[in-house]
Amino acid sequence: MQPGKAGFFLTLFVYVKLQGSRLPCFSQRNRNYSTREKTGFGLHRSAAATAPAAYTPTSKERKLIMHIVEAGKAGNWQQAKGVFRGYLGRAPQIYSAILTAAFRCGEYAEGSELYNDMQYLGMPKYSPLYTMGIKLAAKSGLFDAVKSIWREVKKSGVVTDMKLIAARLEAAAEQGDMDTAARLLDFMSASRISPEVYHYDTAIRSCQKSEPPSYRVAQIFLQAMFNSSVAPTVVTFGNLVKAHRQAPLHKLQAVLSQMEELGVQMDAVFVKQYLQSLLYLPSSSWNTLDTLPARAWALRNFSDARLLEAKVFIEKARANGVDFLPFPVKLERALSTMRIS
């Protein structure tokens, strides 16, 4: 990559990844640096690619699509497969419908196999098919397949619609691939496509899924939201605190303070996420502790500072009228039996 051609997000990602030091303050002027002619993604807009190979389904095929969609929405994969089975045509809309049904029904592996069959048969593809292919492969953990589909997207000149970009970003988040998430956001900026709150939220989620989670890169994505005048939501901060689950206590507390300063109201899910990050306790581990004494004993592994923060936070959430999920309730009861200095 030539000097001066690195994108804004990728440059920052490399800086934090290699330096591991405190974050600089990034201004709007820094953000504008990401606008450039070429990016690592090299996609090209094509009006023709927005249409499914210019194919108009027959009336019989339209009925087939309707039945597959209805079965998918109902979560009935067997019915969707039964409707699709025996279809020998080449309407890409039907293949898009069956792949979407597979995704809705949670049949990710079988959906990925269907997509591979389409490739083998040389079926015409367009944005919705690429989108579902990426989503199914990502949910199946087939990240090499995700990359292969994305390479095909880049070569095909398919339109860079928001759903397709979002699917690739979701796949990066599933894999904990912060590098790709950064490149995607940079590509959107360079292509004059304004990222929305969902795209930033998903990028932050890639930080929580990375091993170890990177609160530093998550903070960069949050700063980018501010620079782009995109307002974070409670979902944003939920993803952010999960990326802070191995961060120093004061860093996690700073996230909560920032959320409060912006007037973002916590909800039940956020309460659970904050406490799990604060005490590094996934629900699955907590649920193995059947009795109140066992839970209180497990909490002795944490510092008094973290336990006190958990207690104060729970009180604050209660005062705000937040309904608690089971995990915070169990934690609250265990904390009530402990003497915290």
Protein backbone atom coordinates (compact mmCIF):
# COMPACT_ATOMS: atom_id res chain seq x y z
CA MET A 1 0.00 0.00 0.00
CA GLN A 2 1.44 3.34 -1.02
CA PRO A 3 2.23 5.94 1.64
CA GLY A 4 -0.63 8.37 2.03
CA LYS A 5 -3.14 5.93 0.62
CA ALA A 6 -4.03 4.15 3.83
CA GLY A 7 -7.60 4.75 4.91
CA PHE A 8 -8.61 6.55 8.07
CA PHE A 9 -10.01 3.57 9.91
CA LEU A 10 -7.32 1.16 8.77
CA THR A 11 -4.59 3.63 9.74
CA LEU A 12 -6.03 3.98 13.22
CA PHE A 13 -6.52 0.26 13.53
CA VAL A 14 -2.85 -0.37 12.75
CA TYR A 15 -1.79 2.39 15.14
CA VAL A 16 -3.70 0.94 18.08
CA LYS A 17 -2.94 -2.68 17.18
CA LEU A 18 0.81 -2.10 17.01
CA GLN A 19 1.26 0.60 19.62
CA GLY A 20 -1.29 -0.50 22.20
CA SER A 21 -0.98 2.92 23.75
CA ARG A 22 -3.44 5.61 24.76
CA LEU A 23 -5.78 6.90 22.11
CA PRO A 24 -5.13 10.20 20.38
CA CYS A 25 -7.94 12.71 19.90
CA PHE A 26 -9.25 12.61 16.34
CA SER A 27 -10.82 15.62 14.73
CA GLN A 28 -13.11 16.05 11.75
CA ARG A 29 -10.04 16.95 9.72
CA ASN A 30 -8.57 13.51 10.43
CA ARG A 31 -11.76 11.81 9.33
CA ASN A 32 -11.78 13.58 5.96
CA TYR A 33 -8.45 11.94 5.21
CA SER A 34 -10.29 8.68 4.54
CA THR A 35 -11.91 10.03 1.38
CA ARG A 36 -9.86 8.79 -1.54
CA GLU A 37 -10.26 7.39 -5.02
CA LYS A 38 -9.23 3.80 -4.35
CA THR A 39 -9.75 1.50 -1.40
CA GLY A 40 -8.81 -2.07 -0.72
CA PHE A 41 -12.32 -3.13 -1.71
CA GLY A 42 -12.33 -1.87 -5.29
CA LEU A 43 -16.08 -2.29 -5.82
CA HIS A 44 -17.77 -0.61 -8.76
CA ARG A 45 -21.30 0.63 -9.03
CA SER A 46 -23.36 -0.93 -11.80
CA ALA A 47 -26.97 -0.05 -12.48
CA ALA A 48 -27.46 -3.31 -14.35
CA ALA A 49 -26.44 -5.28 -11.29
CA THR A 50 -29.43 -4.02 -9.34
CA ALA A 51 -31.77 -6.17 -11.45
CA PRO A 52 -31.74 -9.99 -11.06
CA ALA A 53 -30.24 -10.74 -14.44
CA ALA A 54 -33.20 -8.91 -16.02
CA TYR A 55 -35.38 -11.94 -15.30
CA THR A 56 -39.10 -11.51 -14.71
CA PRO A 57 -40.64 -14.46 -12.84
CA THR A 58 -43.64 -16.17 -14.36
CA SER A 59 -46.95 -16.19 -12.51
CA LYS A 60 -46.22 -19.75 -11.36
CA GLU A 61 -42.80 -18.71 -10.08
CA ARG A 62 -44.31 -15.73 -8.24
CA LYS A 63 -46.65 -18.09 -6.41
CA LEU A 64 -43.69 -20.31 -5.58
CA ILE A 65 -41.81 -17.33 -4.15
CA MET A 66 -44.84 -16.34 -2.06
CA HIS A 67 -45.15 -19.84 -0.54
CA ILE A 68 -41.42 -20.03 0.25
CA VAL A 69 -41.47 -16.59 1.87
CA GLU A 70 -44.51 -17.48 3.98
CA ALA A 71 -42.91 -20.73 5.15
CA GLY A 72 -39.70 -18.92 6.01
CA LYS A 73 -41.51 -16.26 8.03
CA ALA A 74 -43.34 -19.04 9.90
CA GLY A 75 -40.02 -20.74 10.67
CA ASN A 76 -41.11 -23.86 8.80
CA TRP A 77 -37.99 -24.96 6.95
CA GLN A 78 -39.37 -28.33 5.93
CA GLN A 79 -42.31 -26.65 4.23
CA ALA A 80 -40.04 -24.15 2.49
CA LYS A 81 -37.84 -26.99 1.23
CA GLY A 82 -40.87 -28.95 0.10
CA VAL A 83 -42.10 -26.01 -1.98
CA PHE A 84 -38.65 -25.44 -3.46
CA ARG A 85 -37.86 -29.10 -4.12
CA GLY A 86 -38.15 -30.03 -7.75
CA TYR A 87 -37.82 -26.48 -9.07
CA LEU A 88 -35.64 -26.61 -12.17
CA GLY A 89 -35.90 -23.03 -13.35
CA ARG A 90 -33.35 -20.25 -13.10
CA ALA A 91 -35.28 -17.41 -11.50
CA PRO A 92 -32.76 -15.81 -9.09
CA GLN A 93 -35.67 -14.43 -7.04
CA ILE A 94 -36.67 -17.98 -6.09
CA TYR A 95 -33.14 -18.85 -5.00
CA SER A 96 -33.03 -15.62 -3.01
CA ALA A 97 -36.31 -16.60 -1.33
CA ILE A 98 -35.12 -20.09 -0.33
CA LEU A 99 -31.80 -18.78 1.01
CA THR A 100 -33.66 -16.15 3.03
CA ALA A 101 -35.96 -18.86 4.37
CA ALA A 102 -32.95 -20.93 5.40
CA PHE A 103 -31.54 -17.96 7.29
CA ARG A 104 -34.82 -17.16 9.02
CA CYS A 105 -35.22 -20.78 10.07
CA GLY A 106 -31.68 -20.97 11.42
CA GLU A 107 -30.67 -23.59 8.85
CA TYR A 108 -27.37 -21.90 8.11
CA ALA A 109 -25.32 -24.91 7.05
CA GLU A 110 -27.99 -26.23 4.70
CA GLY A 111 -28.50 -22.74 3.32
CA SER A 112 -24.77 -22.48 2.62
CA GLU A 113 -24.91 -25.79 0.78
CA LEU A 114 -27.76 -24.46 -1.35
CA TYR A 115 -25.71 -21.40 -2.20
CA ASN A 116 -22.79 -23.63 -3.22
CA ASP A 117 -25.16 -25.65 -5.42
CA MET A 118 -26.19 -22.42 -7.12
CA GLN A 119 -22.56 -21.65 -7.85
CA TYR A 120 -22.01 -25.13 -9.27
CA LEU A 121 -25.04 -24.77 -11.53
CA GLY A 122 -23.88 -21.36 -12.71
CA MET A 123 -27.00 -19.59 -11.52
CA PRO A 124 -27.08 -15.84 -12.17
CA LYS A 125 -26.42 -13.91 -8.97
CA TYR A 126 -27.27 -10.40 -7.84
CA SER A 127 -27.06 -8.41 -4.63
CA PRO A 128 -29.70 -10.30 -2.57
CA LEU A 129 -28.10 -13.65 -3.42
CA TYR A 130 -24.60 -12.45 -2.54
CA THR A 131 -26.00 -10.95 0.66
CA MET A 132 -27.64 -14.18 1.79
CA GLY A 133 -24.61 -16.23 0.76
CA ILE A 134 -22.41 -14.11 3.03
CA LYS A 135 -24.88 -14.14 5.92
CA LEU A 136 -25.34 -17.93 5.79
CA ALA A 137 -21.62 -18.65 5.52
CA ALA A 138 -20.84 -16.33 8.43
CA LYS A 139 -23.44 -17.95 10.69
CA SER A 140 -22.02 -21.34 9.73
CA GLY A 141 -18.53 -20.20 10.71
CA LEU A 142 -17.36 -20.60 7.10
CA PHE A 143 -15.28 -17.44 6.98
CA ASP A 144 -13.14 -18.60 4.06
CA ALA A 145 -16.38 -18.93 2.10
CA VAL A 146 -17.34 -15.40 3.17
CA LYS A 147 -14.07 -14.08 1.77
CA SER A 148 -14.53 -16.07 -1.43
CA ILE A 149 -18.01 -14.64 -2.00
CA TRP A 150 -16.75 -11.14 -1.31
CA ARG A 151 -13.98 -11.57 -3.87
CA GLU A 152 -16.62 -12.54 -6.39
CA VAL A 153 -18.65 -9.47 -5.44
CA LYS A 154 -15.64 -7.24 -6.11
CA LYS A 155 -15.06 -8.81 -9.51
CA SER A 156 -18.71 -8.76 -10.57
CA GLY A 157 -19.26 -5.00 -10.39
CA VAL A 158 -22.38 -5.59 -8.32
CA VAL A 159 -23.95 -2.48 -6.82
CA THR A 160 -22.65 -1.67 -3.34
CA ASP A 161 -26.02 -1.53 -1.63
CA MET A 162 -26.35 -1.09 2.11
CA LYS A 163 -27.65 -4.61 2.77
CA LEU A 164 -24.70 -6.22 1.02
CA ILE A 165 -22.19 -4.07 2.88
CA ALA A 166 -24.03 -4.72 6.14
CA ALA A 167 -23.86 -8.48 5.53
CA ARG A 168 -20.09 -8.35 5.03
CA LEU A 169 -19.76 -6.19 8.12
CA GLU A 170 -21.86 -8.66 10.13
CA ALA A 171 -19.59 -11.46 8.98
CA ALA A 172 -16.55 -9.50 10.15
CA ALA A 173 -18.25 -9.01 13.52
CA GLU A 174 -19.02 -12.73 13.82
CA GLN A 175 -15.36 -13.51 13.22
CA GLY A 176 -14.03 -10.72 15.43
CA ASP A 177 -12.28 -9.34 12.35
CA MET A 178 -11.68 -5.70 13.30
CA ASP A 179 -9.40 -5.13 10.31
CA THR A 180 -12.13 -5.94 7.77
CA ALA A 181 -14.69 -3.92 9.74
CA ALA A 182 -12.33 -0.94 9.62
CA ARG A 183 -11.72 -1.35 5.89
CA LEU A 184 -15.45 -1.56 5.20
CA LEU A 185 -16.24 1.64 7.06
CA ASP A 186 -13.39 3.33 5.26
CA PHE A 187 -14.67 2.05 1.92
CA MET A 188 -18.12 3.47 2.66
CA SER A 189 -16.63 6.85 3.50
CA ALA A 190 -14.51 6.87 0.36
CA SER A 191 -17.54 5.91 -1.76
CA ARG A 192 -19.67 8.72 -0.33
CA ILE A 193 -21.90 6.16 1.40
CA SER A 194 -22.76 7.45 4.85
CA PRO A 195 -22.48 4.70 7.50
CA GLU A 196 -25.51 4.51 9.74
CA VAL A 197 -25.65 3.69 13.44
CA TYR A 198 -26.12 -0.02 12.65
CA HIS A 199 -22.86 -0.16 10.68
CA TYR A 200 -20.90 1.41 13.53
CA ASP A 201 -22.61 -0.86 16.07
CA THR A 202 -21.60 -3.88 14.04
CA ALA A 203 -18.02 -2.67 13.75
CA ILE A 204 -17.87 -2.26 17.53
CA ARG A 205 -19.24 -5.78 17.87
CA SER A 206 -16.20 -7.05 15.96
CA CYS A 207 -14.10 -5.68 18.83
CA GLN A 208 -16.03 -7.59 21.48
CA LYS A 209 -15.75 -10.81 19.45
CA SER A 210 -12.01 -10.51 18.90
CA GLU A 211 -9.66 -12.46 21.15
CA PRO A 212 -8.81 -10.69 23.31
CA PRO A 213 -11.55 -8.05 23.02
CA SER A 214 -10.17 -4.66 22.03
CA TYR A 215 -11.70 -1.73 23.85
CA ARG A 216 -9.16 0.59 22.20
CA VAL A 217 -10.39 -0.12 18.68
CA ALA A 218 -14.00 0.00 19.90
CA GLN A 219 -13.34 3.52 21.15
CA ILE A 220 -11.99 4.47 17.72
CA PHE A 221 -15.21 3.33 16.08
CA LEU A 222 -17.20 5.31 18.65
CA GLN A 223 -15.12 8.40 17.96
CA ALA A 224 -15.79 7.91 14.25
CA MET A 225 -19.53 7.95 14.99
CA PHE A 226 -19.16 11.30 16.73
CA ASN A 227 -17.06 12.69 13.87
CA SER A 228 -19.79 11.59 11.44
CA SER A 229 -22.56 13.14 13.58
CA VAL A 230 -24.13 9.71 14.10
CA ALA A 231 -25.74 9.42 17.53
CA PRO A 232 -24.95 6.25 19.49
CA THR A 233 -27.83 4.30 21.02
CA VAL A 234 -28.14 1.97 23.98
CA VAL A 235 -27.27 -0.87 21.59
CA THR A 236 -24.05 0.94 20.70
CA PHE A 237 -23.08 1.26 24.34
CA GLY A 238 -24.06 -2.35 25.00
CA ASN A 239 -21.62 -3.50 22.34
CA LEU A 240 -19.05 -1.05 23.68
CA VAL A 241 -19.13 -2.33 27.27
CA LYS A 242 -18.85 -5.91 26.02
CA ALA A 243 -15.67 -4.88 24.20
CA HIS A 244 -14.44 -3.57 27.59
CA ARG A 245 -14.82 -6.85 29.46
CA GLN A 246 -11.05 -7.12 30.00
CA ALA A 247 -10.43 -3.39 30.26
CA PRO A 248 -9.34 -1.61 33.46
CA LEU A 249 -12.25 -0.69 35.71
CA HIS A 250 -11.91 3.05 35.14
CA LYS A 251 -12.21 2.54 31.37
CA LEU A 252 -15.49 0.68 31.78
CA GLN A 253 -16.78 3.31 34.19
CA ALA A 254 -15.88 5.99 31.66
CA VAL A 255 -18.14 4.32 29.08
CA LEU A 256 -21.06 4.47 31.50
CA SER A 257 -20.33 8.10 32.31
CA GLN A 258 -20.21 8.96 28.62
CA MET A 259 -23.53 7.21 28.04
CA GLU A 260 -25.13 9.15 30.88
CA GLU A 261 -23.72 12.47 29.65
CA LEU A 262 -25.31 11.85 26.25
CA GLY A 263 -28.66 11.11 27.86
CA VAL A 264 -28.84 7.54 26.53
CA GLN A 265 -31.15 5.55 28.78
CA MET A 266 -30.10 2.09 29.92
CA ASP A 267 -32.41 -0.88 29.41
CA ALA A 268 -32.58 -4.44 30.75
CA VAL A 269 -30.16 -5.83 28.16
CA PHE A 270 -27.60 -3.10 28.82
CA VAL A 271 -27.77 -3.73 32.58
CA LYS A 272 -26.93 -7.38 31.99
CA GLN A 273 -24.13 -6.54 29.53
CA TYR A 274 -22.52 -4.01 31.86
CA LEU A 275 -22.52 -6.38 34.82
CA GLN A 276 -21.16 -9.27 32.77
CA SER A 277 -18.32 -7.08 31.50
CA LEU A 278 -17.67 -5.68 34.95
CA LEU A 279 -17.33 -9.13 36.54
CA TYR A 280 -16.42 -11.21 33.46
CA LEU A 281 -19.32 -13.56 34.13
CA PRO A 282 -21.15 -15.07 31.15
CA SER A 283 -24.66 -16.25 31.95
CA SER A 284 -23.74 -19.85 31.15
CA SER A 285 -21.08 -19.90 33.90
CA TRP A 286 -23.31 -18.11 36.38
CA ASN A 287 -26.17 -20.55 35.83
CA THR A 288 -24.00 -23.46 36.97
CA LEU A 289 -23.94 -21.95 40.46
CA ASP A 290 -27.24 -23.25 41.82
CA THR A 291 -27.26 -21.80 45.30
CA LEU A 292 -26.98 -18.30 46.70
CA PRO A 293 -23.91 -19.16 48.85
CA ALA A 294 -22.16 -20.61 45.80
CA ARG A 295 -22.76 -17.42 43.86
CA ALA A 296 -21.56 -15.24 46.71
CA TRP A 297 -18.46 -17.41 47.04
CA ALA A 298 -17.71 -17.06 43.31
CA LEU A 299 -17.87 -13.27 43.64
CA ARG A 300 -15.00 -13.31 46.13
CA ASN A 301 -12.65 -13.70 43.16
CA PHE A 302 -13.31 -10.08 42.22
CA SER A 303 -11.88 -6.95 43.78
CA ASP A 304 -13.90 -4.90 46.22
CA ALA A 305 -13.75 -2.02 43.75
CA ARG A 306 -15.54 -4.04 41.07
CA LEU A 307 -18.04 -5.48 43.52
CA LEU A 308 -18.82 -2.02 44.84
CA GLU A 309 -19.27 -0.73 41.28
CA ALA A 310 -21.68 -3.60 40.59
CA LYS A 311 -23.69 -2.80 43.71
CA VAL A 312 -23.85 0.95 42.95
CA PHE A 313 -24.75 0.29 39.32
CA ILE A 314 -27.58 -2.08 40.28
CA GLU A 315 -28.97 0.52 42.67
CA LYS A 316 -28.80 3.13 39.91
CA ALA A 317 -30.57 0.84 37.44
CA ARG A 318 -33.29 0.12 39.99
CA ALA A 319 -33.74 3.85 40.61
CA ASN A 320 -34.16 4.35 36.87
CA GLY A 321 -36.99 1.81 36.82
CA VAL A 322 -35.23 -0.73 34.62
CA ASP A 323 -36.76 -4.23 34.63
CA PHE A 324 -34.08 -6.81 35.39
CA LEU A 325 -33.34 -9.99 33.50
CA PRO A 326 -32.57 -13.13 35.58
CA PHE A 327 -28.79 -12.66 35.62
CA PRO A 328 -28.76 -9.23 37.35
CA VAL A 329 -31.40 -10.43 39.82
CA LYS A 330 -29.23 -13.39 40.88
CA LEU A 331 -26.19 -11.13 41.09
CA GLU A 332 -28.08 -8.57 43.17
CA ARG A 333 -29.13 -11.24 45.68
CA ALA A 334 -25.59 -12.60 45.96
CA LEU A 335 -24.13 -9.14 46.51
CA SER A 336 -26.67 -8.46 49.26
CA THR A 337 -25.11 -11.26 51.33
CA MET A 338 -21.60 -9.84 51.10
CA ARG A 339 -19.81 -7.19 53.12
CA ILE A 340 -18.05 -4.93 50.63
CA SER A 341 -15.58 -2.37 51.94
